[in-house]
Coordinates of C-alpha atoms in Angstrom, one line a residue:
Chain A
X1 CA 8.5 8.8 -25.2
X2 CA 6.6 8.2 -22.1
X3 CA 8.4 8.2 -18.8
X4 CA 7.7 7.8 -15.1
X5 CA 10.4 8.7 -12.6
X6 CA 10.6 7.7 -9.0
X7 CA 13.5 7.4 -6.6
X8 CA 15.0 3.9 -6.5
X9 CA 15.2 3.5 -2.8
X10 CA 14.4 5.5 0.4
X11 CA 15.0 4.8 4.1
X12 CA 12.9 6.1 6.9
X13 CA 12.4 5.5 10.6
X14 CA 9.5 3.7 12.3
X15 CA 6.9 6.3 13.4
X16 CA 8.1 9.0 11.1
X17 CA 6.7 10.4 7.9
X18 CA 8.0 9.8 4.4
X19 CA 7.1 11.3 1.0
X20 CA 7.7 9.3 -2.2
X21 CA 7.7 11.4 -5.3
X22 CA 6.7 10.5 -8.9
X23 CA 7.1 12.7 -12.0
X24 CA 5.7 11.7 -15.3
X25 CA 5.7 12.6 -19.0
X26 CA 3.0 10.8 -20.8
X27 CA 0.8 11.0 -23.9
X28 CA -2.3 12.3 -22.2
X29 CA -3.5 11.7 -18.7
X30 CA -6.4 9.8 -17.4
X31 CA -5.5 9.2 -13.8
X32 CA -2.5 8.3 -11.6
X33 CA -2.3 5.2 -9.4
X34 CA -0.1 4.2 -6.5
X35 CA 0.3 0.5 -5.7
X36 CA 2.2 -1.2 -2.9
X37 CA 4.2 -4.3 -3.5
X38 CA 5.8 -6.4 -0.7
X39 CA 8.8 -8.4 -1.7
X40 CA 7.8 -11.6 -3.6
X41 CA 4.1 -10.6 -3.7
X42 CA 1.7 -9.0 -6.1
X43 CA 1.1 -5.3 -6.3
X44 CA -2.0 -4.1 -4.4
X45 CA -3.9 -0.8 -5.0
X46 CA -3.3 2.1 -2.6
X47 CA -4.7 5.2 -4.2
X48 CA -6.0 7.0 -7.3
X49 CA -5.8 10.7 -8.3
X50 CA -7.4 12.2 -11.4
X51 CA -7.9 15.8 -10.2
X52 CA -5.4 18.1 -8.6
X53 CA -5.1 18.0 -4.9
X54 CA -4.7 15.6 -2.0
X55 CA -6.5 12.4 -1.4
X56 CA -6.3 11.0 2.1
X57 CA -6.9 7.5 3.1
X58 CA -5.9 6.7 6.7
X59 CA -2.1 6.9 7.2
X60 CA -1.6 7.2 3.4
X61 CA -2.2 10.3 1.3
X62 CA -1.6 11.0 -2.4
X63 CA -1.2 14.3 -4.1
X64 CA -1.4 15.3 -7.7
X65 CA -0.4 18.3 -9.8
X66 CA -1.3 17.7 -13.4
X67 CA 0.3 21.0 -14.6
X68 CA 3.6 19.9 -13.1
X69 CA 3.3 16.2 -14.0
X70 CA 3.9 15.4 -10.4
X71 CA 2.5 13.3 -7.6
X72 CA 3.6 12.1 -4.2
X73 CA 2.6 9.5 -1.8
X74 CA 2.8 10.5 1.9
X75 CA 3.0 7.8 4.5
X76 CA 2.5 8.8 8.1
X77 CA 3.2 7.0 11.4
X78 CA 5.4 4.5 9.6
X79 CA 5.2 0.9 10.6
X80 CA 7.6 -1.9 9.9
X81 CA 5.0 -3.5 7.6
X82 CA 5.2 -0.5 5.4
X83 CA 8.6 -1.8 4.1
X84 CA 7.7 -2.5 0.5
X85 CA 8.1 -1.1 -3.0
X86 CA 5.7 1.7 -4.1
X87 CA 4.8 1.8 -7.7
X88 CA 3.5 4.9 -9.5
X89 CA 1.5 4.3 -12.7
X90 CA -0.2 6.8 -15.1
X91 CA -3.1 6.0 -17.4
X92 CA -2.4 7.6 -20.7
X93 CA -4.7 8.9 -23.5
X94 CA -5.2 5.3 -24.8
X95 CA -6.1 4.1 -21.2
X96 CA -2.9 2.1 -21.0
X97 CA -1.0 2.1 -17.7
X98 CA 2.6 3.4 -17.8
X99 CA 4.5 2.1 -14.8
X100 CA 7.4 3.6 -12.9
X101 CA 10.2 1.2 -11.7
X102 CA 9.1 1.6 -8.1
X103 CA 10.6 3.0 -5.0
X104 CA 11.8 0.5 -2.4
X105 CA 11.1 1.9 1.1
X106 CA 13.1 0.5 3.9
X107 CA 11.8 1.2 7.5
X108 CA 14.3 1.1 10.3
X109 CA 13.4 0.7 14.0
Chain B
X1 CA -13.8 -15.4 -4.1
X2 CA -10.3 -16.5 -5.1
X3 CA -9.6 -13.4 -7.1
X4 CA -6.9 -13.9 -9.7
X5 CA -5.2 -17.3 -9.7
X6 CA -1.9 -17.9 -11.5
X7 CA -0.1 -21.2 -12.0
X8 CA 2.7 -22.3 -11.7
X9 CA 4.3 -20.2 -9.1
X10 CA 7.8 -21.2 -10.2
X11 CA 9.1 -22.8 -13.4
X12 CA 12.5 -23.5 -14.9
X13 CA 12.8 -24.0 -18.6
X14 CA 15.5 -24.8 -21.0
X15 CA 16.1 -22.6 -24.0
X16 CA 13.7 -23.6 -26.8
X17 CA 11.1 -25.2 -24.6
X18 CA 7.5 -24.0 -24.6
X19 CA 5.1 -23.7 -21.8
X20 CA 1.8 -22.1 -20.7
X21 CA 1.2 -19.8 -17.7
X22 CA -2.3 -20.2 -16.5
X23 CA -4.5 -17.3 -15.3
X24 CA -8.1 -17.5 -14.0
X25 CA -10.3 -14.9 -12.4
X26 CA -13.7 -15.3 -10.7
X27 CA -14.7 -11.7 -10.5
X28 CA -16.4 -11.5 -13.9
X29 CA -13.8 -8.9 -15.0
X30 CA -13.9 -8.0 -18.7
X31 CA -10.3 -6.8 -18.9
X32 CA -7.4 -9.2 -18.3
X33 CA -3.7 -8.6 -18.9
X34 CA -0.2 -10.1 -18.6
X35 CA 2.8 -8.1 -17.3
X36 CA 6.4 -9.0 -16.8
X37 CA 8.4 -7.4 -14.0
X38 CA 12.2 -7.1 -14.3
X39 CA 14.6 -5.5 -11.8
X40 CA 15.0 -1.8 -12.2
X41 CA 12.1 -1.6 -14.7
X42 CA 8.5 -0.8 -14.4
X43 CA 5.8 -3.4 -15.2
X44 CA 5.6 -4.0 -18.9
X45 CA 2.4 -5.0 -20.6
X46 CA 2.8 -8.2 -22.8
X47 CA -0.8 -8.8 -24.0
X48 CA -4.2 -7.8 -22.9
X49 CA -7.9 -8.7 -23.6
X50 CA -11.0 -6.5 -23.2
X51 CA -13.3 -9.5 -23.4
X52 CA -13.8 -13.1 -24.5
X53 CA -12.6 -13.6 -28.0
X54 CA -10.6 -10.3 -28.1
X55 CA -6.9 -10.0 -27.5
X56 CA -4.3 -7.3 -28.3
X57 CA -0.6 -6.7 -28.1
X58 CA 1.0 -4.6 -25.4
X59 CA 4.5 -3.1 -25.2
X60 CA 6.5 -6.4 -25.3
X61 CA 4.5 -9.1 -27.1
X62 CA 7.3 -10.9 -29.1
X63 CA 7.7 -14.5 -28.1
X64 CA 4.3 -14.7 -26.4
X65 CA 0.8 -15.8 -27.4
X66 CA -2.5 -15.4 -25.6
X67 CA -6.1 -16.5 -26.1
X68 CA -9.3 -15.6 -24.4
X69 CA -11.9 -18.3 -25.0
X70 CA -13.8 -17.5 -21.8
X71 CA -14.3 -14.5 -19.6
X72 CA -12.5 -16.3 -16.7
X73 CA -9.3 -17.6 -18.4
X74 CA -6.4 -15.9 -20.0
X75 CA -3.4 -18.2 -20.6
X76 CA 0.0 -16.9 -21.7
X77 CA 2.1 -19.2 -23.9
X78 CA 5.8 -19.0 -24.4
X79 CA 6.4 -20.4 -27.8
X80 CA 10.2 -21.1 -27.7
X81 CA 11.7 -19.9 -24.4
X82 CA 14.8 -17.7 -24.4
X83 CA 17.0 -16.5 -21.5
X84 CA 15.6 -13.0 -22.1
X85 CA 12.2 -14.2 -20.9
X86 CA 13.5 -14.9 -17.5
X87 CA 11.3 -12.7 -15.4
X88 CA 8.4 -12.6 -12.9
X89 CA 5.0 -12.6 -14.7
X90 CA 1.8 -11.2 -13.3
X91 CA -1.7 -11.6 -14.6
X92 CA -4.1 -8.8 -13.7
X93 CA -7.7 -8.1 -14.3
X94 CA -10.2 -5.3 -13.9
X95 CA -13.8 -4.5 -14.8
X96 CA -12.9 -2.5 -17.9
X97 CA -9.8 -1.0 -19.6
X98 CA -11.5 2.3 -20.4
X99 CA -12.9 4.0 -17.4
X100 CA -13.0 7.5 -16.1
X101 CA -12.9 6.2 -12.6
X102 CA -10.4 4.3 -10.5
X103 CA -10.5 1.1 -12.5
X104 CA -8.3 -0.9 -10.2
X105 CA -6.2 -3.8 -11.3
X106 CA -6.3 -7.0 -9.3
X107 CA -3.1 -9.0 -9.6
X108 CA -2.3 -12.7 -9.4
X109 CA 0.4 -13.8 -7.0
X110 CA 3.0 -14.0 -9.8
X111 CA 4.9 -16.7 -11.7
X112 CA 8.7 -16.7 -11.5
X113 CA 10.2 -18.1 -14.7
X114 CA 13.8 -19.0 -15.2
X115 CA 15.1 -19.9 -18.7
X116 CA 18.5 -21.6 -18.8

């Protein structure tokens, strides 16, 4: 079967750095996505990785290792508005998205 | 540009009732889809469409129907509501379902459905 694993919940301090991990086992691989979802709102796109390595976009970076079936999302200089759920999704060989259950990130002052 | 518009935002149904969740997009996206989101689970694909006149089943299609008569609209019909269909439903669209690039989904605001 296909599986995406993420921690259920993480807590971090405002101004700090946090790394949210995602491991996957899927039928094929055509890219990995990270979405942010604030409570009661729709998911919004954060990042996309298809090749190994680090993609940086402002305070957010995403890393991919295809051989290890592993990705992480790195959030720097945390702000209170970063409190949200972070969803990892992998596009499989049929170009269907397989979604993780999401990691709820709590930021404390 | 409104993006993806979903209605209603909230709905309470009794078991056995039917209803339609509306979804419209104004971005000329070919691909449209319906997901449900339940606590502790990832988004699950219900139905999707790769263009007007074409629909297909996703992971959890039972109890739901869709149609795609125009590029813009993709309604989701619950035929006979059951408590197991209590969920938050999201409509999402993108330019294409098959892309080597970052084919990003744009989501509607969601519809919270409770079936009693």
